[in-house]
Amino acid sequence: MTSVPTGAATSAVALASRVRSGQLSAVETVSAALAAIADRDGEINSVTDTYPQRSIEEARRVDAAVAAGAELGPLAGVPFVVKNLFDVAGSRTRAGSVIELDRPAASADATAVRRMREAGAVVVASTNMDEYAHGFTTENAHDGTTRNPRDLQRIAGGSSGGSAAAVARGIVPLALGSDTNGSIRVPASLCGTFGLKPTYGRVSRAGSTLFATSLDHVGPLAATVADLAAAYDAVAGFDPADPVSSKHPCQPCTPVLEQDADGLRVALAGGHFEDVADDDAREALARAARSLGVDRQVEVDLSRQACAAASVITSAEAGQRHLRQLQTRADDYDPAVRPALIAGALLPAADYLAAQRLRAAYRAVTHALFEDTDVLLTATTPCCAPLVGQRTMQVQGEALLVGMSLGLLTQPWSLVGLPALTVPLTGRGGLPIGVQLVAAPFREASLFRVAAALERSGLTIPLGALCA
Amino acid sequence: MDDSPDTASSIVLSAAEMVGLTISPADLPAVTAHLALLRGFAAVVGAPEPEPGPVFRP
């Protein structure tokens, strides 16, 4: 066997190809990922639980299949991690909380984990997150803070911060996260990885701990567009175990990566999306637009109200979801999360229903917009990663609360379930910042075509940038 | 209307009691501040027309 490239130093697709051809064993790739966690995770604290026995056993099964000449999936032998709100059979699903430790171990994998496994991938660890996915910073009172691999003084973003940091650090090439208001895209932007929030209902949430159910999505994070597409293709599709799962036909996205973005109608989103982007975010967006030859800008009415509505709906649904537990175990919550959940539980029904009406109006606005536009471009986050512990951030002269505002550019699209993909660029100061691509429902393929074009242009953070 | 912090906190405590929640004195300022923030968001949302009602389709 040859020496083993670990994590993001080699793409998931390339690793799988070598495993399928017998050049590399799955046991070697998985062992290398486990070693990378031991060697490199200490300073970033992205991983909360590892699965050495299970993962090596799975890897042996992959290798046995190779030896038997069986047909293997596109992610054969690829190690991956999952936010610790996904069920992994035999382990307790923590959701960033100590309360969940009292529950029994999961009896089966979450659907998304199972589908990754069916594609040949091997789950090696679960990752840190904001408690119950409530937050954008991954500063967890129980499991500690996940630090940004690009600058250890800065946050990784959240709530899927551990997943983004593990990919950015090159520990694994792929991760799964969840996204309610931006919790895949925000940490992907701040850490410098690709991340996809698919259309609402496109990827099953069965076996994951929900936060605000009418807004919760599941999706992949990766270091390359091809890896992101391979993971998305593996997990997308109808699942009767998730009541919001869609039967809309799935279009595989790996085959479209070779197509260029010509013929797609791409536009910049103005108004709100310019107002809450700082100079780093604007400059990165302008670079991406120039590369794509985009100079058309469209207004997306009601976007500021959409952010407010998303916050109201999230808080009300999360507060209700946790009400019984808050009545009996309030002291066991993260002190930073508990007051927010209680406040959500006290929101008047009139506020929630008004927010839902605004949601319907915003859906009409965005659907009309996509009649003559295929992909919208915005920054993913208002700025690059804030410092650990920082409470406010300056954006266009305004002091914004970090914990509430990192999702200002991602929340509107979550509210109406649109697919959104973040592409990692570098800001003027050397920190990562994402450019967000948004499309009509179930048009993930358009997002992948534009993302691939940006990657080919050389603008994006290269594979293996932090694997040393 | 009296919008002093004491009044806001007492309203929060009453609302919490209605849904069976107990708020510790240490948490009360944070809960009150967070609820004020959420009510502020609700004000930004305003009062959209009631049609088509509280339904959701992606």
Coordinates of C-alpha atoms in Angstrom, one line a residue:
Chain A
M1 CA 0.0 0.0 0.0
T2 CA 1.1 3.6 -0.6
S3 CA 1.3 6.3 2.1
V4 CA -2.1 7.5 3.2
P5 CA -3.3 11.0 2.4
T6 CA -5.5 12.1 5.3
G7 CA -8.6 14.3 5.3
A8 CA -8.9 17.2 2.9
A9 CA -5.4 16.8 1.6
T10 CA -7.0 14.5 -0.9
S11 CA -10.6 14.9 -2.0
A12 CA -13.2 12.4 -1.0
V13 CA -13.9 11.5 -4.6
A14 CA -10.2 10.8 -5.2
L15 CA -9.9 8.8 -2.0
A16 CA -12.9 6.7 -2.9
S17 CA -11.5 6.1 -6.4
R18 CA -8.2 4.8 -4.9
V19 CA -10.1 2.6 -2.4
R20 CA -12.3 1.1 -5.2
S21 CA -9.2 0.4 -7.3
G22 CA -7.4 -1.3 -4.4
Q23 CA -4.6 1.3 -4.3
L24 CA -5.6 2.2 -0.8
S25 CA -7.5 0.3 1.9
A26 CA -10.6 1.8 3.7
V27 CA -8.9 0.7 7.0
E28 CA -6.0 2.9 6.1
T29 CA -8.2 6.0 5.3
V30 CA -10.2 5.5 8.4
S31 CA -7.2 4.9 10.6
A32 CA -5.6 8.1 9.1
A33 CA -8.7 10.1 10.0
L34 CA -8.8 8.8 13.5
A35 CA -5.1 9.6 13.9
A36 CA -5.7 13.1 12.5
I37 CA -8.4 13.7 15.2
A38 CA -5.8 12.6 17.8
D39 CA -3.0 14.7 16.4
R40 CA -4.8 17.9 15.2
D41 CA -8.1 18.4 16.9
G42 CA -6.8 19.4 20.2
E43 CA -6.3 23.1 19.3
I44 CA -9.6 23.5 17.5
N45 CA -11.9 21.2 19.6
S46 CA -14.1 20.2 16.7
V47 CA -14.8 16.6 17.7
T48 CA -16.8 15.5 20.7
D49 CA -17.1 11.7 20.2
T50 CA -15.1 9.2 18.1
Y51 CA -16.2 5.8 16.9
P52 CA -12.9 3.8 16.4
Q53 CA -14.3 0.3 16.8
R54 CA -17.4 0.8 14.6
S55 CA -15.5 2.7 11.9
I56 CA -12.7 0.2 11.6
E57 CA -15.3 -2.6 11.4
E58 CA -17.1 -0.7 8.6
A59 CA -13.9 -0.1 6.8
R60 CA -13.0 -3.8 6.9
R61 CA -16.4 -4.5 5.3
V62 CA -15.6 -2.0 2.5
D63 CA -12.2 -3.7 2.0
A64 CA -13.8 -7.1 1.9
A65 CA -16.2 -5.9 -0.7
V66 CA -13.3 -4.6 -2.8
A67 CA -11.5 -7.9 -2.5
A68 CA -14.7 -9.7 -3.5
G69 CA -15.0 -7.5 -6.7
A70 CA -18.3 -6.1 -5.5
E71 CA -19.6 -2.8 -6.9
L72 CA -18.9 0.0 -4.4
G73 CA -20.5 3.3 -3.9
P74 CA -19.0 6.7 -4.9
L75 CA -17.7 7.4 -1.4
A76 CA -16.2 4.0 -0.7
G77 CA -13.9 4.1 2.3
V78 CA -14.2 7.9 2.8
P79 CA -14.2 9.0 6.4
F80 CA -16.7 11.6 7.5
V81 CA -18.0 13.3 10.6
V82 CA -21.5 14.4 11.7
K83 CA -22.8 17.1 13.9
N84 CA -23.6 15.5 17.3
L85 CA -27.3 15.8 16.7
F86 CA -27.4 12.9 14.2
D87 CA -28.1 9.4 15.5
V88 CA -25.2 7.1 15.2
A89 CA -26.3 3.6 16.1
G90 CA -24.9 2.4 19.5
S91 CA -24.1 6.0 20.7
R92 CA -26.0 8.6 22.6
T93 CA -27.1 11.5 20.4
R94 CA -26.0 14.6 22.4
A95 CA -27.2 17.6 20.5
G96 CA -24.6 19.6 22.4
S97 CA -26.5 19.0 25.7
V98 CA -25.9 17.1 28.9
I99 CA -29.6 16.4 29.2
E100 CA -29.5 14.0 26.2
L101 CA -26.8 11.9 28.0
D102 CA -29.7 10.4 30.1
R103 CA -31.3 9.0 27.0
P104 CA -30.6 5.5 25.6
A105 CA -28.1 5.1 22.8
A106 CA -29.5 5.4 19.3
S107 CA -30.8 2.1 17.9
A108 CA -30.2 3.0 14.3
D109 CA -28.3 5.5 12.2
A110 CA -30.1 8.7 11.1
T111 CA -31.2 8.4 7.5
A112 CA -28.6 10.8 6.2
V113 CA -25.8 8.8 8.1
R114 CA -27.2 5.5 6.7
R115 CA -27.3 6.9 3.2
M116 CA -23.7 8.0 3.4
R117 CA -22.8 4.6 4.7
E118 CA -24.7 3.0 1.7
A119 CA -22.5 5.1 -0.6
G120 CA -19.5 3.6 1.1
A121 CA -18.5 6.4 3.5
V122 CA -17.5 5.6 7.1
V123 CA -18.6 7.8 10.0
V124 CA -15.6 8.3 12.4
A125 CA -16.8 10.9 14.8
S126 CA -19.4 13.4 15.9
T127 CA -18.7 17.1 16.2
N128 CA -19.3 20.0 18.5
M129 CA -22.2 22.4 18.1
D130 CA -24.2 25.1 19.9
E131 CA -26.5 23.4 22.4
Y132 CA -29.6 22.1 20.6
A133 CA -28.3 24.1 17.5
H134 CA -29.3 27.4 19.1
G135 CA -26.6 29.8 18.1
F136 CA -24.1 30.8 15.4
T137 CA -20.8 30.5 17.4
T138 CA -20.2 26.9 18.7
E139 CA -19.3 28.3 22.1
N140 CA -20.8 25.4 24.1
A141 CA -20.8 25.5 27.9
H142 CA -20.5 21.7 28.2
D143 CA -18.1 20.8 25.3
G144 CA -16.1 24.0 25.0
T145 CA -15.6 26.4 22.1
T146 CA -14.7 25.2 18.7
R147 CA -11.9 27.4 17.3
N148 CA -11.5 28.5 13.8
P149 CA -8.7 26.5 12.1
R150 CA -7.7 29.6 10.1
D151 CA -7.2 31.7 13.2
L152 CA -7.4 30.1 16.6
Q153 CA -8.5 33.3 18.3
R154 CA -11.7 33.4 16.2
I155 CA -14.9 31.4 16.3
A156 CA -15.7 28.7 13.8
G157 CA -19.3 29.9 13.5
G158 CA -22.2 27.7 14.2
S159 CA -24.2 25.9 15.0
S160 CA -22.4 23.2 12.8
G161 CA -19.1 24.7 13.8
G162 CA -17.4 21.4 14.6
S163 CA -18.3 19.9 11.3
A164 CA -16.9 23.0 9.4
A165 CA -13.8 23.2 11.4
A166 CA -13.0 19.5 11.0
V167 CA -13.2 19.8 7.2
A168 CA -11.3 23.1 7.1
R169 CA -8.5 21.5 9.3
G170 CA -8.2 18.6 6.9
I171 CA -9.2 16.0 9.5
V172 CA -11.9 14.6 7.1
P173 CA -13.0 15.6 3.6
L174 CA -16.7 15.5 4.4
A175 CA -19.2 16.3 7.1
L176 CA -22.9 16.5 7.8
G177 CA -24.5 19.4 9.5
S178 CA -27.9 20.9 10.0
D179 CA -29.1 24.4 9.1
T180 CA -32.2 26.2 10.5
N181 CA -31.2 29.8 9.9
G182 CA -27.7 29.3 8.4
S183 CA -26.0 26.8 10.6
I184 CA -24.3 25.0 7.8
R185 CA -23.5 28.1 5.7
V186 CA -22.3 30.4 8.5
P187 CA -19.6 28.1 9.8
A188 CA -18.7 27.1 6.3
S189 CA -18.2 30.7 5.4
L190 CA -16.1 31.5 8.5
C191 CA -13.9 28.4 8.3
G192 CA -13.5 28.4 4.5
T193 CA -15.4 25.3 3.3
F194 CA -18.2 24.6 0.8
G195 CA -21.6 24.0 2.4
L196 CA -25.0 23.2 1.1
K197 CA -28.4 23.8 2.6
P198 CA -30.7 21.8 0.2
T199 CA -34.3 22.6 -0.5
Y200 CA -36.6 22.0 2.5
G201 CA -37.6 18.4 2.5
R202 CA -34.9 17.3 0.0
V203 CA -32.7 15.6 2.6
S204 CA -34.3 13.5 5.4
R205 CA -34.0 14.8 8.9
A206 CA -35.1 11.4 10.4
G207 CA -32.9 10.4 13.2
S208 CA -31.6 13.9 13.9
T209 CA -32.5 16.1 16.8
L210 CA -34.8 18.9 15.5
F211 CA -34.6 22.5 16.6
A212 CA -37.4 24.5 14.8
T213 CA -39.1 21.9 12.7
S214 CA -40.6 24.1 10.0
L215 CA -37.1 25.5 9.3
D216 CA -34.7 22.6 9.9
H217 CA -32.6 21.3 7.0
V218 CA -29.8 18.7 6.8
G219 CA -26.9 19.0 4.4
P220 CA -23.2 18.4 3.7
L221 CA -20.0 20.4 4.1
A222 CA -16.9 19.6 2.0
A223 CA -13.5 21.0 0.8
T224 CA -14.4 20.7 -2.9
V225 CA -17.5 21.1 -5.1
A226 CA -17.2 17.6 -6.4
D227 CA -17.1 16.2 -2.8
L228 CA -20.1 18.3 -1.9
A229 CA -22.0 17.0 -4.9
A230 CA -21.1 13.4 -4.1
A231 CA -22.3 13.8 -0.5
Y232 CA -25.5 15.6 -1.6
D233 CA -26.2 12.9 -4.2
A234 CA -25.8 10.2 -1.5
V235 CA -28.2 11.7 1.0
A236 CA -30.8 13.4 -1.1
G237 CA -34.2 11.8 -1.8
F238 CA -37.6 10.9 -0.3
D239 CA -37.7 9.3 3.1
P240 CA -41.1 8.3 4.6
A241 CA -39.6 8.6 8.1
D242 CA -39.4 12.4 7.8
P243 CA -42.9 13.9 7.5
V244 CA -41.7 16.9 5.5
S245 CA -39.7 14.8 3.1
S246 CA -40.4 15.6 -0.6
K247 CA -41.2 13.2 -3.4
H248 CA -40.0 15.7 -6.0
P249 CA -37.7 13.9 -8.4
C250 CA -34.0 14.1 -7.5
Q251 CA -31.5 15.4 -10.0
P252 CA -28.0 14.0 -9.3
C253 CA -25.6 16.9 -9.2
T254 CA -22.3 15.2 -9.8
P255 CA -23.0 14.9 -13.6
V256 CA -23.6 18.6 -14.0
L257 CA -20.2 19.7 -12.6
E258 CA -18.6 19.6 -16.0
Q259 CA -21.2 22.0 -17.4
D260 CA -20.2 25.6 -17.2
A261 CA -22.5 28.3 -15.9
D262 CA -23.3 29.7 -19.4
G263 CA -26.9 30.0 -20.0
L264 CA -27.8 30.4 -16.3
R265 CA -29.3 33.8 -15.5
V266 CA -27.3 35.0 -12.5
A267 CA -27.9 38.2 -10.5
L268 CA -26.7 39.9 -7.4
A269 CA -29.3 40.5 -4.6
G270 CA -29.4 44.1 -3.5
G271 CA -31.1 46.0 -0.7
H272 CA -30.9 44.1 2.6
F273 CA -28.2 41.9 1.2
E274 CA -25.9 44.8 0.6
D275 CA -26.9 46.7 3.7
V276 CA -25.6 44.0 6.1
A277 CA -22.4 43.1 4.4
D278 CA -19.1 44.7 5.4
D279 CA -16.3 45.6 3.0
D280 CA -14.7 42.1 3.2
A281 CA -18.0 40.5 2.3
R282 CA -18.8 43.0 -0.5
E283 CA -15.3 42.7 -2.0
A284 CA -15.5 38.9 -2.1
L285 CA -18.9 39.0 -3.7
A286 CA -17.7 41.5 -6.3
R287 CA -14.8 39.2 -7.2
A288 CA -17.2 36.3 -7.7
A289 CA -19.6 38.4 -9.7
R290 CA -16.7 39.7 -12.0
S291 CA -15.5 36.1 -12.5
L292 CA -19.0 35.1 -13.6
G293 CA -19.6 38.2 -15.7
V294 CA -22.6 39.2 -13.5
D295 CA -23.6 42.8 -13.3
R296 CA -27.3 42.6 -12.9
Q297 CA -28.8 43.3 -9.5
V298 CA -32.3 42.6 -8.3
E299 CA -34.1 43.7 -5.2
V300 CA -35.7 41.1 -3.0
D301 CA -38.5 42.8 -1.2
L302 CA -39.4 42.0 2.4
S303 CA -36.0 40.5 3.1
R304 CA -35.4 42.5 6.3
Q305 CA -38.9 41.4 7.5
A306 CA -38.0 37.8 6.5
C307 CA -35.1 37.8 8.9
A308 CA -37.3 39.0 11.7
A309 CA -40.0 36.4 10.8
A310 CA -37.4 33.6 10.8
S311 CA -36.2 34.7 14.2
V312 CA -39.8 34.7 15.6
I313 CA -40.7 31.4 14.1
T314 CA -37.4 29.7 15.2
S315 CA -37.8 31.0 18.8
A316 CA -41.4 30.1 19.1
E317 CA -41.0 26.6 17.7
A318 CA -37.8 25.9 19.7
G319 CA -39.4 27.3 22.9
Q320 CA -42.4 25.0 22.5
R321 CA -40.2 22.1 21.6
H322 CA -38.3 22.5 24.9
L323 CA -41.1 23.7 27.1
R324 CA -41.6 20.4 29.0
Q325 CA -37.9 20.0 29.5
L326 CA -37.5 23.7 30.6
Q327 CA -40.2 23.0 33.3
T328 CA -38.2 20.2 34.8
R329 CA -34.5 20.5 33.9
A330 CA -33.9 24.2 33.2
D331 CA -30.7 24.2 35.3
D332 CA -29.1 21.6 33.0
Y333 CA -29.2 23.9 29.9
D334 CA -26.3 25.9 28.7
P335 CA -26.7 29.3 30.5
A336 CA -26.3 31.1 27.2
V337 CA -29.1 29.1 25.6
R338 CA -31.7 28.8 28.4
P339 CA -32.9 32.4 28.5
A340 CA -33.4 32.4 24.7
L341 CA -35.5 29.2 24.8
I342 CA -37.6 30.5 27.7
A343 CA -38.2 33.7 25.9
G344 CA -39.3 31.8 22.8
A345 CA -41.7 29.8 24.9
L346 CA -43.4 33.0 26.1
L347 CA -43.9 34.6 22.6
P348 CA -47.6 35.4 21.9
A349 CA -49.3 33.2 19.3
A350 CA -50.2 36.4 17.4
D351 CA -46.5 37.1 16.7
Y352 CA -45.9 33.6 15.4
L353 CA -48.9 33.7 13.1
A354 CA -48.0 37.1 11.8
A355 CA -44.5 35.7 11.0
Q356 CA -46.0 32.8 9.2
R357 CA -48.1 35.2 7.1
L358 CA -45.0 37.2 6.3
R359 CA -43.4 33.9 5.3
A360 CA -46.1 33.2 2.7
A361 CA -45.7 36.7 1.3
Y362 CA -41.9 36.3 1.1
R363 CA -42.4 33.0 -0.7
A364 CA -44.4 34.7 -3.3
V365 CA -41.7 37.4 -3.7
T366 CA -38.9 34.9 -4.2
H367 CA -40.8 32.6 -6.5
A368 CA -41.6 35.6 -8.7
L369 CA -38.0 36.6 -8.7
F370 CA -36.9 33.2 -10.0
E371 CA -39.1 33.4 -13.0
D372 CA -36.3 35.4 -14.8
T373 CA -33.3 34.5 -12.6
D374 CA -31.7 31.1 -12.0
V375 CA -29.2 31.9 -9.3
L376 CA -28.9 34.8 -6.9
L377 CA -25.5 35.8 -5.4
T378 CA -25.0 37.3 -2.0
A379 CA -22.3 37.2 0.7
T380 CA -22.9 34.3 3.1
T381 CA -22.0 36.2 6.3
P382 CA -21.9 39.9 7.0
C383 CA -18.2 39.7 7.8
C384 CA -15.3 37.3 8.5
A385 CA -15.0 35.3 11.7
P386 CA -15.4 37.4 14.9
L387 CA -13.1 36.7 17.9
V388 CA -14.0 34.1 20.5
G389 CA -16.1 35.8 23.1
Q390 CA -16.8 38.8 21.0
R391 CA -20.4 40.0 21.5
T392 CA -20.9 42.7 18.9
M393 CA -19.5 43.2 15.4
Q394 CA -19.3 46.4 13.3
V395 CA -21.0 46.2 9.9
Q396 CA -21.3 49.3 7.8
G397 CA -21.0 51.5 10.9
E398 CA -23.6 49.6 12.9
A399 CA -22.9 47.4 16.0
L400 CA -24.7 44.1 15.5
L401 CA -25.0 41.3 18.0
V402 CA -22.7 38.4 16.9
G403 CA -25.0 35.7 18.2
M404 CA -28.1 37.1 16.4
S405 CA -26.6 38.6 13.3
L406 CA -24.2 36.2 11.6
G407 CA -27.3 34.7 9.9
L408 CA -28.7 37.9 8.5
L409 CA -27.8 36.9 4.9
T410 CA -28.8 33.2 5.3
Q411 CA -32.0 33.4 7.3
P412 CA -34.3 34.8 4.5
W413 CA -33.6 31.8 2.3
S414 CA -34.1 29.3 5.1
L415 CA -37.5 30.9 5.8
V416 CA -38.8 29.9 2.4
G417 CA -36.9 26.6 2.1
L418 CA -34.8 27.6 -0.9
P419 CA -31.5 25.7 -1.7
A420 CA -28.4 27.7 -0.9
L421 CA -24.7 26.8 -1.4
T422 CA -21.8 28.7 0.1
V423 CA -18.5 28.9 -1.8
P424 CA -15.3 29.7 0.2
L425 CA -13.3 32.8 -0.8
T426 CA -10.6 34.7 1.1
G427 CA -11.3 38.1 2.5
R428 CA -8.8 41.0 2.3
G429 CA -7.2 40.2 5.6
G430 CA -6.7 36.6 4.7
L431 CA -9.6 35.1 6.6
P432 CA -12.2 33.1 4.8
I433 CA -15.6 34.5 3.8
G434 CA -18.3 32.8 1.8
V435 CA -20.3 33.8 -1.3
Q436 CA -23.8 32.4 -1.2
L437 CA -25.6 31.0 -4.3
V438 CA -29.4 30.7 -4.0
A439 CA -31.9 29.0 -6.5
A440 CA -35.5 28.1 -6.8
P441 CA -36.8 25.0 -5.0
F442 CA -35.1 21.8 -6.1
R443 CA -32.7 23.6 -8.4
E444 CA -29.6 22.5 -6.6
A445 CA -28.0 21.5 -9.9
S446 CA -27.9 25.2 -10.9
L447 CA -26.1 26.0 -7.7
F448 CA -23.5 23.3 -8.3
R449 CA -22.9 24.5 -11.9
V450 CA -22.1 28.1 -10.6
A451 CA -20.0 26.8 -7.7
A452 CA -18.0 24.6 -10.0
A453 CA -17.4 27.6 -12.3
L454 CA -16.1 29.6 -9.4
E455 CA -13.9 26.8 -8.2
R456 CA -12.4 26.4 -11.7
S457 CA -11.7 30.2 -11.8
G458 CA -9.2 29.7 -9.0
L459 CA -11.0 32.1 -6.7
T460 CA -11.9 29.6 -4.0
I461 CA -9.8 28.4 -1.1
P462 CA -7.9 25.4 -2.4
L463 CA -8.1 21.9 -1.3
G464 CA -5.7 21.1 1.5
A465 CA -5.1 24.7 2.5
L466 CA -4.7 23.7 6.2
C467 CA -3.7 20.1 6.1
A468 CA -0.1 20.4 7.3
Chain B
M1 CA -47.8 52.5 29.4
D2 CA -45.2 51.7 31.9
D3 CA -42.3 50.1 30.2
S4 CA -39.8 50.2 33.0
P5 CA -37.5 47.2 33.5
D6 CA -39.4 46.2 36.7
T7 CA -42.7 46.1 34.8
A8 CA -41.2 44.2 31.9
S9 CA -39.8 41.6 34.3
S10 CA -43.0 41.2 36.2
I11 CA -44.9 40.6 32.9
V12 CA -42.3 38.0 32.0
L13 CA -42.7 36.3 35.3
S14 CA -46.5 36.2 34.9
A15 CA -46.3 34.8 31.4
A16 CA -43.8 32.2 32.6
E17 CA -46.2 31.2 35.4
M18 CA -49.0 30.7 32.8
V19 CA -46.9 28.1 31.0
G20 CA -45.5 26.4 34.1
L21 CA -42.0 27.9 33.9
T22 CA -39.9 29.1 36.8
I23 CA -37.3 31.7 36.0
S24 CA -34.4 32.2 38.3
P25 CA -33.5 35.7 39.4
A26 CA -30.2 35.3 37.7
D27 CA -31.9 34.5 34.4
L28 CA -34.7 37.1 34.6
P29 CA -32.8 40.0 33.0
A30 CA -31.6 37.9 30.1
V31 CA -35.0 36.4 29.5
T32 CA -36.6 39.8 29.6
A33 CA -34.0 41.3 27.3
H34 CA -34.4 38.4 24.8
L35 CA -38.2 38.6 24.8
A36 CA -37.9 42.3 24.2
L37 CA -35.7 41.5 21.2
L38 CA -38.2 39.0 19.8
R39 CA -41.1 41.4 20.3
G40 CA -38.9 43.9 18.3
F41 CA -38.6 41.4 15.5
A42 CA -42.4 40.9 15.6
A43 CA -42.8 44.6 15.2
V44 CA -40.5 44.5 12.1
V45 CA -42.7 41.7 10.7
G46 CA -45.7 43.9 11.3
A47 CA -49.2 42.7 10.4
P48 CA -49.2 41.1 7.0
E49 CA -52.5 40.3 5.3
P50 CA -54.1 37.2 6.7
E51 CA -54.2 35.3 3.4
P52 CA -53.1 32.6 2.7
G53 CA -52.8 31.8 6.3
P54 CA -50.3 29.8 8.4
V55 CA -49.2 27.3 5.8
F56 CA -45.9 26.5 4.3
R57 CA -44.7 25.1 1.0
P58 CA -41.1 25.3 -0.2

